[in-house]
mmCIF file of C-alpha atoms in Angstrom:
data_model
loop_
_atom_site.group_PDB
_atom_site.id
_atom_site.type_symbol
_atom_site.label_atom_id
_atom_site.label_comp_id
_atom_site.label_asym_id
_atom_site.label_seq_id
_atom_site.Cartn_x
_atom_site.Cartn_y
_atom_site.Cartn_z
ATOM 1 C CA UNK A 1 84.198 60.064 76.359
ATOM 2 C CA UNK A 2 84.544 62.703 73.727
ATOM 3 C CA UNK A 3 87.785 62.858 71.976
ATOM 4 C CA UNK A 4 89.206 66.288 72.550
ATOM 5 C CA UNK A 5 92.066 67.684 70.870
ATOM 6 C CA UNK A 6 94.334 70.328 72.176
ATOM 7 C CA UNK A 7 95.761 72.603 69.051
ATOM 8 C CA UNK A 8 99.614 73.214 69.634
ATOM 9 C CA UNK A 9 99.821 75.227 66.629
ATOM 10 C CA UNK A 10 96.988 78.000 66.569
ATOM 11 C CA UNK A 11 94.309 79.058 68.815
ATOM 12 C CA UNK A 12 91.048 80.286 67.951
ATOM 13 C CA UNK A 13 90.228 83.947 66.746
ATOM 14 C CA UNK A 14 88.385 85.986 69.683
ATOM 15 C CA UNK A 15 86.743 89.094 68.692
ATOM 16 C CA UNK A 16 87.915 92.183 70.738
ATOM 17 C CA UNK A 17 87.024 94.941 68.346
ATOM 18 C CA UNK A 18 83.008 94.500 68.849
ATOM 19 C CA UNK A 19 83.803 95.731 72.465
ATOM 20 C CA UNK A 20 84.675 99.201 71.219
ATOM 21 C CA UNK A 21 82.742 102.094 70.915
ATOM 22 C CA UNK A 22 82.094 104.036 67.490
ATOM 23 C CA UNK A 23 84.362 106.907 68.492
ATOM 24 C CA UNK A 24 86.755 103.951 69.387
ATOM 25 C CA UNK A 25 86.626 102.378 66.290
ATOM 26 C CA UNK A 26 86.899 105.438 64.410
ATOM 27 C CA UNK A 27 90.013 106.664 66.173
ATOM 28 C CA UNK A 28 91.591 103.208 65.453
ATOM 29 C CA UNK A 29 90.923 103.636 61.664
ATOM 30 C CA UNK A 30 92.311 107.105 61.732
ATOM 31 C CA UNK A 31 95.573 105.863 63.087
ATOM 32 C CA UNK A 32 95.940 102.675 61.102
ATOM 33 C CA UNK A 33 98.610 101.869 58.748
ATOM 34 C CA UNK A 34 97.564 99.000 55.887
ATOM 35 C CA UNK A 35 100.843 96.846 54.546
ATOM 36 C CA UNK A 36 100.721 94.188 51.982
ATOM 37 C CA UNK A 37 103.479 91.426 52.444
ATOM 38 C CA UNK A 38 104.512 88.883 49.810
ATOM 39 C CA UNK A 39 105.144 85.210 50.821
ATOM 40 C CA UNK A 40 108.392 84.979 52.888
ATOM 41 C CA UNK A 41 108.887 88.379 53.981
ATOM 42 C CA UNK A 42 109.110 89.349 57.533
ATOM 43 C CA UNK A 43 106.126 91.182 59.226
ATOM 44 C CA UNK A 44 108.030 91.849 62.209
ATOM 45 C CA UNK A 45 111.461 91.003 63.669
ATOM 46 C CA UNK A 46 112.283 89.627 67.263
ATOM 47 C CA UNK A 47 114.420 92.326 68.883
ATOM 48 C CA UNK A 48 112.760 95.486 67.054
ATOM 49 C CA UNK A 49 111.462 98.315 68.332
ATOM 50 C CA UNK A 50 107.507 97.768 68.219
ATOM 51 C CA UNK A 51 105.572 100.859 67.491
ATOM 52 C CA UNK A 52 102.648 99.101 66.176
ATOM 53 C CA UNK A 53 100.134 96.167 67.145
ATOM 54 C CA UNK A 54 99.716 94.050 64.114
ATOM 55 C CA UNK A 55 96.293 92.821 63.163
ATOM 56 C CA UNK A 56 96.356 90.077 59.954
ATOM 57 C CA UNK A 57 93.530 90.816 57.671
ATOM 58 C CA UNK A 58 94.351 88.506 55.123
ATOM 59 C CA UNK A 59 96.362 85.650 54.662
ATOM 60 C CA UNK A 60 98.189 83.413 56.932
ATOM 61 C CA UNK A 61 101.423 83.887 59.058
ATOM 62 C CA UNK A 62 103.796 82.289 61.593
ATOM 63 C CA UNK A 63 105.306 83.654 64.432
ATOM 64 C CA UNK A 64 108.620 82.334 65.559
ATOM 65 C CA UNK A 65 111.722 82.934 67.976
ATOM 66 C CA UNK A 66 115.298 82.735 66.901
ATOM 67 C CA UNK A 67 118.749 83.206 68.261
ATOM 68 C CA UNK A 68 120.902 83.962 64.792
ATOM 69 C CA UNK A 69 121.431 80.610 64.045
ATOM 70 C CA UNK A 70 118.449 78.378 64.997
ATOM 71 C CA UNK A 71 114.758 79.334 65.013
ATOM 72 C CA UNK A 72 111.581 77.765 66.522
ATOM 73 C CA UNK A 73 108.104 78.295 65.098
ATOM 74 C CA UNK A 74 105.768 78.947 67.737
ATOM 75 C CA UNK A 75 102.199 79.338 66.042
ATOM 76 C CA UNK A 76 100.347 79.697 62.648
ATOM 77 C CA UNK A 77 98.256 83.145 62.686
ATOM 78 C CA UNK A 78 95.448 83.044 60.526
ATOM 79 C CA UNK A 79 93.151 85.945 59.423
ATOM 80 C CA UNK A 80 91.573 87.771 62.283
ATOM 81 C CA UNK A 81 94.841 87.070 64.386
ATOM 82 C CA UNK A 82 96.932 89.354 66.154
ATOM 83 C CA UNK A 83 100.941 89.681 66.065
ATOM 84 C CA UNK A 84 103.029 91.331 68.822
ATOM 85 C CA UNK A 85 100.274 91.679 71.761
ATOM 86 C CA UNK A 86 103.196 90.573 74.135
ATOM 87 C CA UNK A 87 105.098 94.041 73.261
ATOM 88 C CA UNK A 88 102.133 95.802 75.062
ATOM 89 C CA UNK A 89 103.830 94.952 78.262
ATOM 90 C CA UNK A 90 107.316 94.922 77.346
ATOM 91 C CA UNK A 91 109.368 97.487 79.452
ATOM 92 C CA UNK A 92 111.587 98.361 76.258
ATOM 93 C CA UNK A 93 108.797 98.020 73.704
ATOM 94 C CA UNK A 94 110.591 95.387 71.630
ATOM 95 C CA UNK A 95 108.761 92.486 69.739
ATOM 96 C CA UNK A 96 109.595 89.421 71.587
ATOM 97 C CA UNK A 97 109.053 87.449 68.644
ATOM 98 C CA UNK A 98 109.313 87.451 64.522
ATOM 99 C CA UNK A 99 106.748 86.689 62.250
ATOM 100 C CA UNK A 100 106.834 85.891 58.311
ATOM 101 C CA UNK A 101 104.073 85.747 55.934
ATOM 102 C CA UNK A 102 103.582 82.200 54.931
ATOM 103 C CA UNK A 103 101.510 83.356 51.852
ATOM 104 C CA UNK A 104 100.468 86.731 50.514
ATOM 105 C CA UNK A 105 99.291 88.795 53.257
ATOM 106 C CA UNK A 106 97.718 92.213 54.241
ATOM 107 C CA UNK A 107 97.903 93.413 57.805
ATOM 108 C CA UNK A 108 96.752 96.413 59.835
ATOM 109 C CA UNK A 109 99.056 98.120 62.033
ATOM 110 C CA UNK A 110 97.321 100.049 65.238
ATOM 111 C CA UNK A 111 99.407 102.798 66.983
ATOM 112 C CA UNK A 112 100.591 101.137 70.344
ATOM 113 C CA UNK A 113 100.065 103.937 72.415
ATOM 114 C CA UNK A 114 96.581 103.943 71.360
ATOM 115 C CA UNK A 115 95.809 100.586 71.916
ATOM 116 C CA UNK A 116 97.115 100.911 75.277
ATOM 117 C CA UNK A 117 95.162 103.822 76.129
ATOM 118 C CA UNK A 118 91.873 101.573 74.608
ATOM 119 C CA UNK A 119 93.015 99.091 77.269
ATOM 120 C CA UNK A 120 93.478 101.348 79.926
ATOM 121 C CA UNK A 121 89.707 103.119 79.284
ATOM 122 C CA UNK A 122 87.603 100.349 78.229
ATOM 123 C CA UNK A 123 87.417 97.218 80.790
ATOM 124 C CA UNK A 124 85.526 95.138 78.164
ATOM 125 C CA UNK A 125 87.867 95.491 75.342
ATOM 126 C CA UNK A 126 90.667 94.966 78.001
ATOM 127 C CA UNK A 127 88.893 91.671 78.991
ATOM 128 C CA UNK A 128 89.170 90.341 75.456
ATOM 129 C CA UNK A 129 92.563 91.176 74.820
ATOM 130 C CA UNK A 130 93.487 89.468 78.155
ATOM 131 C CA UNK A 131 91.284 86.508 76.932
ATOM 132 C CA UNK A 132 93.516 86.270 73.939
ATOM 133 C CA UNK A 133 97.051 86.416 75.738
ATOM 134 C CA UNK A 134 95.602 83.488 77.899
ATOM 135 C CA UNK A 135 94.706 81.609 75.006
ATOM 136 C CA UNK A 136 98.187 82.082 73.558
ATOM 137 C CA UNK A 137 99.803 80.940 76.479
ATOM 138 C CA UNK A 138 97.530 77.772 76.719
ATOM 139 C CA UNK A 139 98.634 77.186 72.898
ATOM 140 C CA UNK A 140 102.332 77.727 73.603
ATOM 141 C CA UNK A 141 102.187 75.014 76.531
ATOM 142 C CA UNK A 142 100.680 72.497 74.382
ATOM 143 C CA UNK A 143 103.355 73.455 71.526
ATOM 144 C CA UNK A 144 106.106 72.452 73.949
ATOM 145 C CA UNK A 145 104.444 69.483 75.299
ATOM 146 C CA UNK A 146 103.882 68.530 71.818
ATOM 147 C CA UNK A 147 107.285 68.828 70.808
ATOM 148 C CA UNK A 148 108.967 67.306 73.917
ATOM 149 C CA UNK A 149 106.692 64.152 74.350
ATOM 150 C CA UNK A 150 105.078 63.323 71.088
ATOM 151 C CA UNK A 151 106.403 61.130 68.325
ATOM 152 C CA UNK A 152 106.522 62.018 64.754
ATOM 153 C CA UNK A 153 102.994 60.520 63.967
ATOM 154 C CA UNK A 154 101.601 62.617 66.929
ATOM 155 C CA UNK A 155 103.232 65.656 66.189
ATOM 156 C CA UNK A 156 102.116 65.400 62.537
ATOM 157 C CA UNK A 157 98.230 64.453 63.340
ATOM 158 C CA UNK A 158 98.373 67.367 65.752
ATOM 159 C CA UNK A 159 99.638 69.840 63.137
ATOM 160 C CA UNK A 160 97.177 68.653 60.602
ATOM 161 C CA UNK A 161 94.137 68.745 63.042
ATOM 162 C CA UNK A 162 95.228 72.142 63.963
ATOM 163 C CA UNK A 163 95.214 73.232 60.294
ATOM 164 C CA UNK A 164 91.933 72.002 59.910
ATOM 165 C CA UNK A 165 90.171 73.040 62.952
ATOM 166 C CA UNK A 166 91.892 76.367 63.514
ATOM 167 C CA UNK A 167 93.061 77.720 60.595
ATOM 168 C CA UNK A 168 91.274 76.629 57.385
ATOM 169 C CA UNK A 169 87.553 75.326 59.346
ATOM 170 C CA UNK A 170 87.390 72.725 56.737
ATOM 171 C CA UNK A 171 88.529 68.869 56.283
ATOM 172 C CA UNK A 172 89.708 69.815 52.685
ATOM 173 C CA UNK A 173 92.320 72.614 52.149
ATOM 174 C CA UNK A 174 95.053 73.912 50.082
ATOM 175 C CA UNK A 175 98.349 73.442 52.055
ATOM 176 C CA UNK A 176 100.068 76.494 50.711
ATOM 177 C CA UNK A 177 103.112 75.900 52.981
ATOM 178 C CA UNK A 178 106.215 73.897 51.625
ATOM 179 C CA UNK A 179 107.095 70.435 53.068
ATOM 180 C CA UNK A 180 110.104 72.051 55.023
ATOM 181 C CA UNK A 181 107.858 74.400 56.604
ATOM 182 C CA UNK A 182 105.303 71.927 57.673
ATOM 183 C CA UNK A 183 108.629 70.399 58.921
ATOM 184 C CA UNK A 184 109.460 73.470 60.840
ATOM 185 C CA UNK A 185 105.758 73.060 62.437
ATOM 186 C CA UNK A 186 106.025 69.521 63.515
ATOM 187 C CA UNK A 187 109.556 69.760 64.830
ATOM 188 C CA UNK A 188 110.762 66.786 62.192
ATOM 189 C CA UNK A 189 112.923 66.845 59.204
ATOM 190 C CA UNK A 190 111.700 67.022 55.728
ATOM 191 C CA UNK A 191 112.208 63.550 55.303
ATOM 192 C CA UNK A 192 110.250 62.674 58.570
ATOM 193 C CA UNK A 193 107.492 64.709 57.400
ATOM 194 C CA UNK A 194 107.366 63.421 53.796
ATOM 195 C CA UNK A 195 107.228 59.853 55.192
ATOM 196 C CA UNK A 196 104.758 60.443 57.842
ATOM 197 C CA UNK A 197 102.593 62.125 55.018
ATOM 198 C CA UNK A 198 103.026 59.240 53.153
ATOM 199 C CA UNK A 199 102.226 56.803 55.816
ATOM 200 C CA UNK A 200 99.044 58.482 56.486
ATOM 201 C CA UNK A 201 97.763 58.572 53.075
ATOM 202 C CA UNK A 202 98.455 54.926 52.864
ATOM 203 C CA UNK A 203 96.572 54.411 55.981
ATOM 204 C CA UNK A 204 93.601 56.181 54.370
ATOM 205 C CA UNK A 205 93.574 59.096 57.006
ATOM 206 C CA UNK A 206 94.175 61.681 54.271
ATOM 207 C CA UNK A 207 94.258 62.009 50.597
ATOM 208 C CA UNK A 208 96.593 64.385 48.854
ATOM 209 C CA UNK A 209 96.186 65.585 45.466
ATOM 210 C CA UNK A 210 98.755 68.344 44.623
ATOM 211 C CA UNK A 211 98.516 71.102 47.021
ATOM 212 C CA UNK A 212 95.244 69.702 48.387
ATOM 213 C CA UNK A 213 94.921 67.916 51.466
ATOM 214 C CA UNK A 214 91.727 66.259 52.703
ATOM 215 C CA UNK A 215 91.280 64.426 56.166
ATOM 216 C CA UNK A 216 89.395 61.349 55.597
ATOM 217 C CA UNK A 217 89.619 59.495 58.842
ATOM 218 C CA UNK A 218 89.672 62.131 61.744
ATOM 219 C CA UNK A 219 89.089 60.172 64.515
ATOM 220 C CA UNK A 220 92.255 58.096 63.778
ATOM 221 C CA UNK A 221 93.928 61.266 63.610
ATOM 222 C CA UNK A 222 92.692 62.428 66.902
ATOM 223 C CA UNK A 223 93.645 59.294 68.579
ATOM 224 C CA UNK A 224 97.422 59.403 67.224
ATOM 225 C CA UNK A 225 97.715 63.164 68.407
ATOM 226 C CA UNK A 226 96.372 62.495 71.725
ATOM 227 C CA UNK A 227 98.348 59.221 72.418
ATOM 228 C CA UNK A 228 101.124 59.538 69.747
#
């Protein structure tokens, strides 16, 4: 039986812009803003007015919810991902989550009303947006299942596989997030995160050299993620 992995931290990027006509693409281009964010800067804030849909052109970001005291990371958004799609259908036009740049990032901001207009007038484009929202929902369900039912090894294996398969799309990548940020992703303490990574390294599941991480035994990580 195939050993599948249901990623809890990211989704596959689904292309929607290819469903637009040349005129519609031109309209989007004429009504966009391009903004650069430094690592650690907020891209959007939960509860703030949402005037634009955000598309990540370069970089890496996280989406999270917060209550003023605590926060929970919901997902990692790679290049080609959207931020703020749930605001399309919010009655009060506010961002439902916050987003922060994990690394220097460039985003394009598309006017919210224009985005809604394209959805209403282009059925194929609307279908792709619905697919993206559905993928996001499944990912969030997997996220909460992982945090609720998996132990530290299972959570770490899950996140490392997500980063490899969905974010960097290679078994060897530069882990340009801090150990604390990785801890936030796994729902572990920083100390637990460091110990778990060391254990994976000692068991030859991964190699770590500086900021470079390489998955050397993916099958073992899959087993740990699925049953840990």
